[in-house]
Amino acid sequence: MKRVTIKDLSKFLSLSTSTISRALLNDKNVNPETQKKVLEAAEKLGYKPNPTALNLKYGESKNIGLVVPEMITPFSSKVLQGIQEILYPLGYRVIITQSDEDPLIERKNLQLLEEFNVDGIIINMCHETYNEEIYKNIIERGTPIVFFDRIPGKSLEVSKVIVDDNIKASLVVEHLINTGKRKIAHIMGPTTIRNVIERANGYKRILTKHHIFNQDLIVETEGMMFEDGKNAVKKLLDKRVEFDSIFAFSDTLAIGAMNYLLSQGVKIPEEVSVASFSGTELATIVHPQLTSVEQPLIKMGSAAAELILEKIKDVSSPNRTILMDTDLVYRASTFSKTNKKQE
């Protein structure tokens, strides 16, 4: 069924579209009798206002763009929940785009959101530097951008929501050492992501402090999914690199590695302990459950939404960095019966 428009009401009532529009907006300059006729006709014909058109009339779209690397795992959906809790009650809608960890797709998504005239963009980027010039251009043209989790280099001054990747990664490695592990492998993810480097630095710092750092135990992956984790641990096994534990950049990489080890008859955690960073529900639906750094994803989304609202209200407002706390949750993937007694 065709949508009833202001033009249809204009034709039906023999009134100008401007009079119809003012009457629908409760303009005081419209004759009360005329307004009554317009409202009655609108109800009779089933007219529904177009909020996008009305918002654009007042210089805003009430749309916020969200750019994320993937929506497969619970990570982005939890952040989205926090964003919606803040923005939806204020009448904003969220347009979600997915880059598939491809900076070229991310660039197209950013251009698309600009064409949609969004009021602001919240982004978890997939490459630290590739689209930096695009971010700058969008901001200069008046559309604010807030970053969360993965952030650009220091040359780009922006508002962002982060956790301390270096320190929290250090705590994971210290935990593995405290359970008796000495040959700790690190599945670190692609080095084009800033967090990857930060977590790897935390890993290196603690192992160096304990004089047990071994470069051969670090594996850089091409991607971030389960298959990448599997390929990483397979590479270690094929090279016959000895390891008694794994610290993985993310839950997906950790689970991919765990699944392959279990398929090869390796016992977790008795022979190899596994820990990760991200802390999504994925950590609790595998067996054994995964020790992981849990980030407050819903709160992260809410904080990002608050920051984008600040920028929409005043684009010249100071950039802010919100540092979120995390929890290291110990689960069965790093606790055998033996080291439970030790603990």
mmCIF file of C-alpha atoms in Angstrom:
data_model
loop_
_atom_site.group_PDB
_atom_site.id
_atom_site.type_symbol
_atom_site.label_atom_id
_atom_site.label_comp_id
_atom_site.label_asym_id
_atom_site.label_seq_id
_atom_site.Cartn_x
_atom_site.Cartn_y
_atom_site.Cartn_z
ATOM 1 C CA MET A 1 0.000 0.000 0.000
ATOM 2 C CA LYS A 2 1.346 3.416 -1.033
ATOM 3 C CA ARG A 3 2.452 5.698 1.794
ATOM 4 C CA VAL A 4 0.241 8.756 2.259
ATOM 5 C CA THR A 5 2.272 11.955 1.875
ATOM 6 C CA ILE A 6 1.787 15.664 2.603
ATOM 7 C CA LYS A 7 1.141 16.100 -1.138
ATOM 8 C CA ASP A 8 -1.774 13.646 -0.881
ATOM 9 C CA LEU A 9 -3.244 15.651 2.012
ATOM 10 C CA SER A 10 -2.716 18.858 0.034
ATOM 11 C CA LYS A 11 -4.622 17.457 -2.936
ATOM 12 C CA PHE A 12 -7.384 16.033 -0.718
ATOM 13 C CA LEU A 13 -7.960 19.336 1.153
ATOM 14 C CA SER A 14 -7.043 21.777 -1.660
ATOM 15 C CA LEU A 15 -4.509 23.410 0.638
ATOM 16 C CA SER A 16 -0.835 24.203 0.032
ATOM 17 C CA THR A 17 1.783 21.708 1.231
ATOM 18 C CA SER A 18 3.341 24.416 3.421
ATOM 19 C CA THR A 19 -0.014 24.980 5.207
ATOM 20 C CA ILE A 20 -0.407 21.229 5.701
ATOM 21 C CA SER A 21 3.145 20.951 7.062
ATOM 22 C CA ARG A 22 2.674 23.852 9.510
ATOM 23 C CA ALA A 23 -0.647 22.443 10.691
ATOM 24 C CA LEU A 24 0.921 19.040 11.393
ATOM 25 C CA LEU A 25 3.718 20.757 13.350
ATOM 26 C CA ASN A 26 1.149 22.644 15.462
ATOM 27 C CA ASP A 27 2.224 26.041 14.119
ATOM 28 C CA LYS A 28 0.383 28.807 16.037
ATOM 29 C CA ASN A 29 0.018 30.853 12.844
ATOM 30 C CA VAL A 30 -2.333 28.248 11.334
ATOM 31 C CA ASN A 31 -6.055 28.849 11.739
ATOM 32 C CA PRO A 32 -7.439 26.404 14.368
ATOM 33 C CA GLU A 33 -10.251 25.311 12.018
ATOM 34 C CA THR A 34 -7.746 24.611 9.250
ATOM 35 C CA GLN A 35 -5.540 22.650 11.621
ATOM 36 C CA LYS A 36 -8.519 20.592 12.758
ATOM 37 C CA LYS A 37 -9.387 19.729 9.128
ATOM 38 C CA VAL A 38 -5.764 18.725 8.422
ATOM 39 C CA LEU A 39 -5.544 16.484 11.477
ATOM 40 C CA GLU A 40 -8.882 14.813 10.706
ATOM 41 C CA ALA A 41 -7.856 14.212 7.086
ATOM 42 C CA ALA A 42 -4.477 12.846 8.196
ATOM 43 C CA GLU A 43 -6.209 10.329 10.466
ATOM 44 C CA LYS A 44 -8.782 9.404 7.811
ATOM 45 C CA LEU A 45 -6.208 8.826 5.067
ATOM 46 C CA GLY A 46 -3.723 7.098 7.400
ATOM 47 C CA TYR A 47 -0.970 9.684 7.120
ATOM 48 C CA LYS A 48 2.196 8.890 9.096
ATOM 49 C CA PRO A 49 4.866 11.580 9.495
ATOM 50 C CA ASN A 50 8.313 10.907 8.034
ATOM 51 C CA PRO A 51 10.649 11.471 10.998
ATOM 52 C CA THR A 52 13.757 11.519 8.799
ATOM 53 C CA ALA A 53 12.405 14.319 6.647
ATOM 54 C CA LEU A 54 11.330 16.313 9.703
ATOM 55 C CA ASN A 55 14.683 15.869 11.413
ATOM 56 C CA LEU A 56 16.608 16.888 8.298
ATOM 57 C CA LYS A 57 14.504 20.033 8.152
ATOM 58 C CA TYR A 58 15.992 20.966 11.510
ATOM 59 C CA GLY A 59 19.555 20.082 10.500
ATOM 60 C CA GLU A 60 19.843 16.582 11.979
ATOM 61 C CA SER A 61 19.009 13.025 10.944
ATOM 62 C CA LYS A 62 18.717 11.469 14.439
ATOM 63 C CA ASN A 63 20.793 8.601 13.030
ATOM 64 C CA ILE A 64 24.108 7.406 14.462
ATOM 65 C CA GLY A 65 26.429 5.205 12.411
ATOM 66 C CA LEU A 66 28.116 2.188 13.994
ATOM 67 C CA VAL A 67 31.113 0.594 12.276
ATOM 68 C CA VAL A 68 32.415 -2.709 13.673
ATOM 69 C CA PRO A 69 34.775 -5.413 12.364
ATOM 70 C CA GLU A 70 32.216 -8.200 12.852
ATOM 71 C CA MET A 71 28.820 -9.062 14.342
ATOM 72 C CA ILE A 72 29.470 -12.814 14.579
ATOM 73 C CA THR A 73 30.669 -12.876 18.171
ATOM 74 C CA PRO A 74 28.835 -11.305 21.136
ATOM 75 C CA PHE A 75 31.466 -8.540 21.465
ATOM 76 C CA SER A 76 29.904 -5.987 19.106
ATOM 77 C CA SER A 77 26.313 -6.882 19.989
ATOM 78 C CA LYS A 78 26.998 -6.219 23.686
ATOM 79 C CA VAL A 79 28.553 -2.837 22.878
ATOM 80 C CA LEU A 80 25.552 -2.078 20.636
ATOM 81 C CA GLN A 81 23.236 -2.858 23.567
ATOM 82 C CA GLY A 82 24.966 -0.191 25.645
ATOM 83 C CA ILE A 83 24.805 2.319 22.787
ATOM 84 C CA GLN A 84 21.089 1.729 22.268
ATOM 85 C CA GLU A 85 20.307 2.080 25.984
ATOM 86 C CA ILE A 86 21.564 5.665 25.816
ATOM 87 C CA LEU A 87 20.504 6.724 22.312
ATOM 88 C CA TYR A 88 17.100 5.095 21.769
ATOM 89 C CA PRO A 89 15.265 6.976 24.571
ATOM 90 C CA LEU A 90 16.507 10.212 22.966
ATOM 91 C CA GLY A 91 14.970 9.339 19.603
ATOM 92 C CA TYR A 92 18.156 8.263 17.834
ATOM 93 C CA ARG A 93 18.451 5.228 15.598
ATOM 94 C CA VAL A 94 21.630 3.247 14.988
ATOM 95 C CA ILE A 95 22.723 2.262 11.482
ATOM 96 C CA ILE A 96 25.026 -0.787 11.813
ATOM 97 C CA THR A 97 27.761 -1.582 9.291
ATOM 98 C CA GLN A 98 30.308 -4.409 9.348
ATOM 99 C CA SER A 99 33.806 -4.202 7.866
ATOM 100 C CA ASP A 100 34.705 -7.930 8.001
ATOM 101 C CA GLU A 101 38.185 -6.857 9.208
ATOM 102 C CA ASP A 102 38.736 -5.267 5.780
ATOM 103 C CA PRO A 103 39.807 -1.581 5.792
ATOM 104 C CA LEU A 104 38.491 -1.094 2.240
ATOM 105 C CA ILE A 105 35.016 -2.231 3.291
ATOM 106 C CA GLU A 106 35.324 -0.038 6.385
ATOM 107 C CA ARG A 107 36.084 2.944 4.132
ATOM 108 C CA LYS A 108 32.997 2.266 1.990
ATOM 109 C CA ASN A 109 30.870 1.960 5.132
ATOM 110 C CA LEU A 110 32.120 5.332 6.386
ATOM 111 C CA GLN A 111 31.328 6.947 3.038
ATOM 112 C CA LEU A 112 27.866 5.368 3.068
ATOM 113 C CA LEU A 113 27.151 6.714 6.565
ATOM 114 C CA GLU A 114 28.190 10.197 5.450
ATOM 115 C CA GLU A 115 25.760 9.938 2.518
ATOM 116 C CA PHE A 116 23.037 9.003 5.017
ATOM 117 C CA ASN A 117 23.837 12.289 6.800
ATOM 118 C CA VAL A 118 24.319 10.603 10.196
ATOM 119 C CA ASP A 119 24.769 12.933 13.146
ATOM 120 C CA GLY A 120 27.815 11.010 14.378
ATOM 121 C CA ILE A 121 29.793 7.778 13.974
ATOM 122 C CA ILE A 122 30.932 5.278 16.617
ATOM 123 C CA ILE A 123 33.636 2.943 15.345
ATOM 124 C CA ASN A 124 35.730 -0.067 16.297
ATOM 125 C CA MET A 125 38.324 0.143 13.540
ATOM 126 C CA CYS A 126 39.969 -2.818 11.820
ATOM 127 C CA HIS A 127 43.336 -1.232 10.919
ATOM 128 C CA GLU A 128 45.283 1.341 12.923
ATOM 129 C CA THR A 129 46.422 3.590 10.047
ATOM 130 C CA TYR A 130 44.765 2.625 6.751
ATOM 131 C CA ASN A 131 41.745 4.952 6.990
ATOM 132 C CA GLU A 132 43.218 7.666 9.198
ATOM 133 C CA GLU A 133 42.910 10.311 6.469
ATOM 134 C CA ILE A 134 39.253 9.354 5.964
ATOM 135 C CA TYR A 135 38.551 9.797 9.696
ATOM 136 C CA LYS A 136 40.195 13.246 9.598
ATOM 137 C CA ASN A 137 38.195 14.340 6.533
ATOM 138 C CA ILE A 138 34.869 13.208 8.010
ATOM 139 C CA ILE A 139 35.556 15.042 11.267
ATOM 140 C CA GLU A 140 36.651 18.188 9.395
ATOM 141 C CA ARG A 141 33.392 18.108 7.418
ATOM 142 C CA GLY A 142 31.476 18.261 10.702
ATOM 143 C CA THR A 143 30.541 14.663 11.514
ATOM 144 C CA PRO A 144 32.012 13.636 14.892
ATOM 145 C CA ILE A 145 33.603 10.207 15.349
ATOM 146 C CA VAL A 146 34.101 8.337 18.620
ATOM 147 C CA PHE A 147 36.376 5.279 18.767
ATOM 148 C CA PHE A 148 36.083 2.319 21.125
ATOM 149 C CA ASP A 149 38.275 -0.723 21.859
ATOM 150 C CA ARG A 150 40.584 -0.323 18.842
ATOM 151 C CA ILE A 151 41.818 3.224 18.461
ATOM 152 C CA PRO A 152 43.894 5.210 15.921
ATOM 153 C CA GLY A 153 47.450 6.454 16.445
ATOM 154 C CA LYS A 154 48.300 9.422 18.652
ATOM 155 C CA SER A 155 48.426 11.762 15.642
ATOM 156 C CA LEU A 156 44.603 11.759 15.503
ATOM 157 C CA GLU A 157 43.003 13.618 18.418
ATOM 158 C CA VAL A 158 39.625 11.973 19.081
ATOM 159 C CA SER A 159 37.314 10.902 21.894
ATOM 160 C CA LYS A 160 37.650 7.214 22.732
ATOM 161 C CA VAL A 161 36.688 4.411 25.108
ATOM 162 C CA ILE A 162 39.454 1.930 25.931
ATOM 163 C CA VAL A 163 40.857 -0.525 28.463
ATOM 164 C CA ASP A 164 44.494 -0.825 29.548
ATOM 165 C CA ASP A 165 45.480 -3.674 27.214
ATOM 166 C CA ASN A 166 49.117 -3.780 28.316
ATOM 167 C CA ILE A 167 48.459 -4.037 32.053
ATOM 168 C CA LYS A 168 45.564 -6.488 31.750
ATOM 169 C CA ALA A 169 47.546 -8.766 29.406
ATOM 170 C CA SER A 170 50.346 -8.711 31.979
ATOM 171 C CA LEU A 171 47.941 -9.981 34.640
ATOM 172 C CA VAL A 172 46.940 -12.939 32.458
ATOM 173 C CA VAL A 173 50.570 -13.936 31.935
ATOM 174 C CA GLU A 174 51.337 -13.556 35.645
ATOM 175 C CA HIS A 175 48.395 -15.858 36.369
ATOM 176 C CA LEU A 176 49.776 -18.523 34.019
ATOM 177 C CA ILE A 177 53.202 -18.252 35.641
ATOM 178 C CA ASN A 178 51.625 -18.553 39.102
ATOM 179 C CA THR A 179 50.064 -21.865 38.036
ATOM 180 C CA GLY A 180 53.513 -23.215 37.153
ATOM 181 C CA LYS A 181 53.679 -22.436 33.445
ATOM 182 C CA ARG A 182 56.996 -21.406 31.897
ATOM 183 C CA LYS A 183 56.608 -21.970 28.143
ATOM 184 C CA ILE A 184 53.760 -19.564 27.421
ATOM 185 C CA ALA A 185 52.831 -19.156 23.743
ATOM 186 C CA HIS A 186 51.115 -16.004 22.524
ATOM 187 C CA ILE A 187 48.634 -15.957 19.633
ATOM 188 C CA MET A 188 48.746 -12.248 18.995
ATOM 189 C CA GLY A 189 46.517 -11.389 16.038
ATOM 190 C CA PRO A 190 47.403 -9.026 13.136
ATOM 191 C CA THR A 191 49.920 -6.295 14.035
ATOM 192 C CA THR A 192 47.851 -3.704 12.136
ATOM 193 C CA ILE A 193 45.621 -3.496 15.239
ATOM 194 C CA ARG A 194 46.927 -1.297 18.056
ATOM 195 C CA ASN A 195 45.508 -3.519 20.832
ATOM 196 C CA VAL A 196 47.446 -6.479 19.438
ATOM 197 C CA ILE A 197 50.731 -4.654 19.988
ATOM 198 C CA GLU A 198 49.698 -3.417 23.448
ATOM 199 C CA ARG A 199 48.749 -6.898 24.665
ATOM 200 C CA ALA A 200 51.880 -8.426 23.117
ATOM 201 C CA ASN A 201 54.000 -5.820 24.926
ATOM 202 C CA GLY A 202 52.369 -6.740 28.224
ATOM 203 C CA TYR A 203 53.084 -10.414 27.525
ATOM 204 C CA LYS A 204 56.738 -9.737 26.638
ATOM 205 C CA ARG A 205 57.305 -7.502 29.649
ATOM 206 C CA ILE A 206 56.247 -10.126 32.193
ATOM 207 C CA LEU A 207 58.114 -13.008 30.554
ATOM 208 C CA THR A 208 61.241 -10.870 30.282
ATOM 209 C CA LYS A 209 60.911 -9.975 33.975
ATOM 210 C CA HIS A 210 60.867 -13.700 34.801
ATOM 211 C CA HIS A 211 63.696 -14.439 32.294
ATOM 212 C CA ILE A 212 61.567 -16.879 30.299
ATOM 213 C CA PHE A 213 60.791 -14.869 27.138
ATOM 214 C CA ASN A 214 61.156 -16.854 23.895
ATOM 215 C CA GLN A 215 60.401 -15.189 20.533
ATOM 216 C CA ASP A 216 59.626 -18.597 18.975
ATOM 217 C CA LEU A 217 56.498 -18.828 21.158
ATOM 218 C CA ILE A 218 54.833 -15.814 19.493
ATOM 219 C CA VAL A 219 52.547 -16.419 16.512
ATOM 220 C CA GLU A 220 51.062 -13.547 14.502
ATOM 221 C CA THR A 221 47.786 -14.406 12.761
ATOM 222 C CA GLU A 222 46.320 -13.001 9.547
ATOM 223 C CA GLY A 223 42.800 -12.771 10.952
ATOM 224 C CA MET A 224 40.807 -12.870 14.163
ATOM 225 C CA MET A 225 38.490 -15.855 13.836
ATOM 226 C CA PHE A 226 38.440 -19.478 15.056
ATOM 227 C CA GLU A 227 40.281 -20.795 11.999
ATOM 228 C CA ASP A 228 43.104 -18.320 12.605
ATOM 229 C CA GLY A 229 43.526 -19.602 16.156
ATOM 230 C CA LYS A 230 43.590 -23.174 14.898
ATOM 231 C CA ASN A 231 46.220 -22.353 12.259
ATOM 232 C CA ALA A 232 48.376 -20.564 14.832
ATOM 233 C CA VAL A 233 48.590 -23.473 17.257
ATOM 234 C CA LYS A 234 49.009 -25.912 14.359
ATOM 235 C CA LYS A 235 52.021 -23.873 13.270
ATOM 236 C CA LEU A 236 53.579 -24.261 16.720
ATOM 237 C CA LEU A 237 52.964 -28.014 16.696
ATOM 238 C CA ASP A 238 54.286 -28.446 13.153
ATOM 239 C CA LYS A 239 57.503 -26.604 14.112
ATOM 240 C CA ARG A 240 57.749 -28.752 17.233
ATOM 241 C CA VAL A 241 57.903 -25.668 19.459
ATOM 242 C CA GLU A 242 57.318 -26.779 23.044
ATOM 243 C CA PHE A 243 54.661 -24.869 24.990
ATOM 244 C CA ASP A 244 52.702 -25.567 28.155
ATOM 245 C CA SER A 245 50.168 -22.725 27.885
ATOM 246 C CA ILE A 246 48.650 -20.170 25.509
ATOM 247 C CA PHE A 247 47.653 -16.547 25.960
ATOM 248 C CA ALA A 248 45.494 -15.529 22.994
ATOM 249 C CA PHE A 249 44.595 -12.001 21.884
ATOM 250 C CA SER A 250 40.871 -12.823 21.756
ATOM 251 C CA ASP A 251 38.314 -15.450 22.719
ATOM 252 C CA THR A 252 37.879 -16.508 19.097
ATOM 253 C CA LEU A 253 41.610 -17.156 18.619
ATOM 254 C CA ALA A 254 41.788 -18.993 21.953
ATOM 255 C CA ILE A 255 38.798 -21.215 21.174
ATOM 256 C CA GLY A 256 40.134 -22.026 17.706
ATOM 257 C CA ALA A 257 43.417 -23.118 19.304
ATOM 258 C CA MET A 258 41.636 -25.083 22.065
ATOM 259 C CA ASN A 259 39.451 -26.975 19.615
ATOM 260 C CA TYR A 260 42.450 -28.028 17.539
ATOM 261 C CA LEU A 261 44.455 -29.119 20.598
ATOM 262 C CA LEU A 262 41.531 -31.188 21.859
ATOM 263 C CA SER A 263 41.147 -32.805 18.428
ATOM 264 C CA GLN A 264 44.806 -33.839 18.668
ATOM 265 C CA GLY A 265 44.264 -35.445 22.058
ATOM 266 C CA VAL A 266 45.927 -32.663 24.069
ATOM 267 C CA LYS A 267 44.384 -32.286 27.526
ATOM 268 C CA ILE A 268 43.359 -28.785 28.655
ATOM 269 C CA PRO A 269 44.534 -27.590 31.157
ATOM 270 C CA GLU A 270 46.563 -30.628 32.313
ATOM 271 C CA GLU A 271 48.959 -30.471 29.338
ATOM 272 C CA VAL A 272 48.289 -26.988 27.956
ATOM 273 C CA SER A 273 46.500 -24.129 29.740
ATOM 274 C CA VAL A 274 44.649 -21.527 27.637
ATOM 275 C CA ALA A 275 43.681 -17.953 28.523
ATOM 276 C CA SER A 276 42.387 -15.041 26.449
ATOM 277 C CA PHE A 277 41.254 -11.423 26.297
ATOM 278 C CA SER A 278 37.740 -10.114 25.433
ATOM 279 C CA GLY A 279 35.555 -11.920 27.899
ATOM 280 C CA THR A 280 32.441 -12.551 25.822
ATOM 281 C CA GLU A 281 29.917 -15.315 26.510
ATOM 282 C CA LEU A 282 31.982 -17.500 24.186
ATOM 283 C CA ALA A 283 34.354 -18.067 27.108
ATOM 284 C CA THR A 284 31.594 -19.849 29.056
ATOM 285 C CA ILE A 285 30.108 -22.048 26.320
ATOM 286 C CA VAL A 286 33.265 -24.033 25.547
ATOM 287 C CA HIS A 287 34.652 -26.972 27.513
ATOM 288 C CA PRO A 288 36.653 -26.429 29.553
ATOM 289 C CA GLN A 289 35.447 -22.893 30.174
ATOM 290 C CA LEU A 290 37.984 -20.253 29.234
ATOM 291 C CA THR A 291 39.953 -18.033 31.620
ATOM 292 C CA SER A 292 39.639 -14.551 30.132
ATOM 293 C CA VAL A 293 39.901 -10.820 30.711
ATOM 294 C CA GLU A 294 36.297 -9.602 30.714
ATOM 295 C CA GLN A 295 35.700 -6.119 29.354
ATOM 296 C CA PRO A 296 32.534 -4.231 30.445
ATOM 297 C CA LEU A 297 31.121 -4.232 26.919
ATOM 298 C CA ILE A 298 27.681 -2.776 27.664
ATOM 299 C CA LYS A 299 29.239 0.032 29.715
ATOM 300 C CA MET A 300 31.754 0.584 26.919
ATOM 301 C CA GLY A 301 28.872 1.116 24.483
ATOM 302 C CA SER A 302 27.069 3.473 26.856
ATOM 303 C CA ALA A 303 30.249 5.516 27.362
ATOM 304 C CA ALA A 304 30.791 5.763 23.586
ATOM 305 C CA ALA A 305 27.179 6.931 23.153
ATOM 306 C CA GLU A 306 27.636 9.621 25.814
ATOM 307 C CA LEU A 307 30.793 10.841 24.073
ATOM 308 C CA ILE A 308 29.108 11.066 20.658
ATOM 309 C CA LEU A 309 26.211 13.027 22.204
ATOM 310 C CA GLU A 310 28.731 15.500 23.645
ATOM 311 C CA LYS A 311 30.228 15.991 20.198
ATOM 312 C CA ILE A 312 26.838 16.326 18.493
ATOM 313 C CA LYS A 313 25.849 19.007 20.998
ATOM 314 C CA ASP A 314 29.143 20.868 20.543
ATOM 315 C CA VAL A 315 31.577 19.617 17.916
ATOM 316 C CA SER A 316 34.308 21.785 19.451
ATOM 317 C CA SER A 317 33.984 20.188 22.894
ATOM 318 C CA PRO A 318 37.271 18.756 24.251
ATOM 319 C CA ASN A 319 38.158 15.208 23.232
ATOM 320 C CA ARG A 320 37.927 12.776 26.113
ATOM 321 C CA THR A 321 39.394 9.338 26.792
ATOM 322 C CA ILE A 322 37.368 7.027 29.031
ATOM 323 C CA LEU A 323 39.417 4.185 30.527
ATOM 324 C CA MET A 324 37.237 1.223 31.487
ATOM 325 C CA ASP A 325 38.156 -1.330 34.154
ATOM 326 C CA THR A 326 38.194 -5.073 33.434
ATOM 327 C CA ASP A 327 38.038 -8.337 35.385
ATOM 328 C CA LEU A 328 40.293 -11.346 34.967
ATOM 329 C CA VAL A 329 37.920 -14.279 35.407
ATOM 330 C CA TYR A 330 39.591 -17.577 36.265
ATOM 331 C CA ARG A 331 38.007 -20.678 34.743
ATOM 332 C CA ALA A 332 38.807 -24.331 34.130
ATOM 333 C CA SER A 333 41.056 -23.809 31.083
ATOM 334 C CA THR A 334 43.930 -22.778 33.387
ATOM 335 C CA PHE A 335 43.171 -24.761 36.537
ATOM 336 C CA SER A 336 44.033 -28.456 36.699
ATOM 337 C CA LYS A 337 43.506 -30.403 39.928
ATOM 338 C CA THR A 338 47.241 -30.091 40.626
ATOM 339 C CA ASN A 339 47.575 -26.319 40.329
ATOM 340 C CA LYS A 340 44.269 -25.753 42.138
ATOM 341 C CA LYS A 341 45.959 -27.294 45.205
ATOM 342 C CA GLN A 342 49.006 -25.081 44.627
ATOM 343 C CA GLU A 343 46.813 -21.974 44.444
#
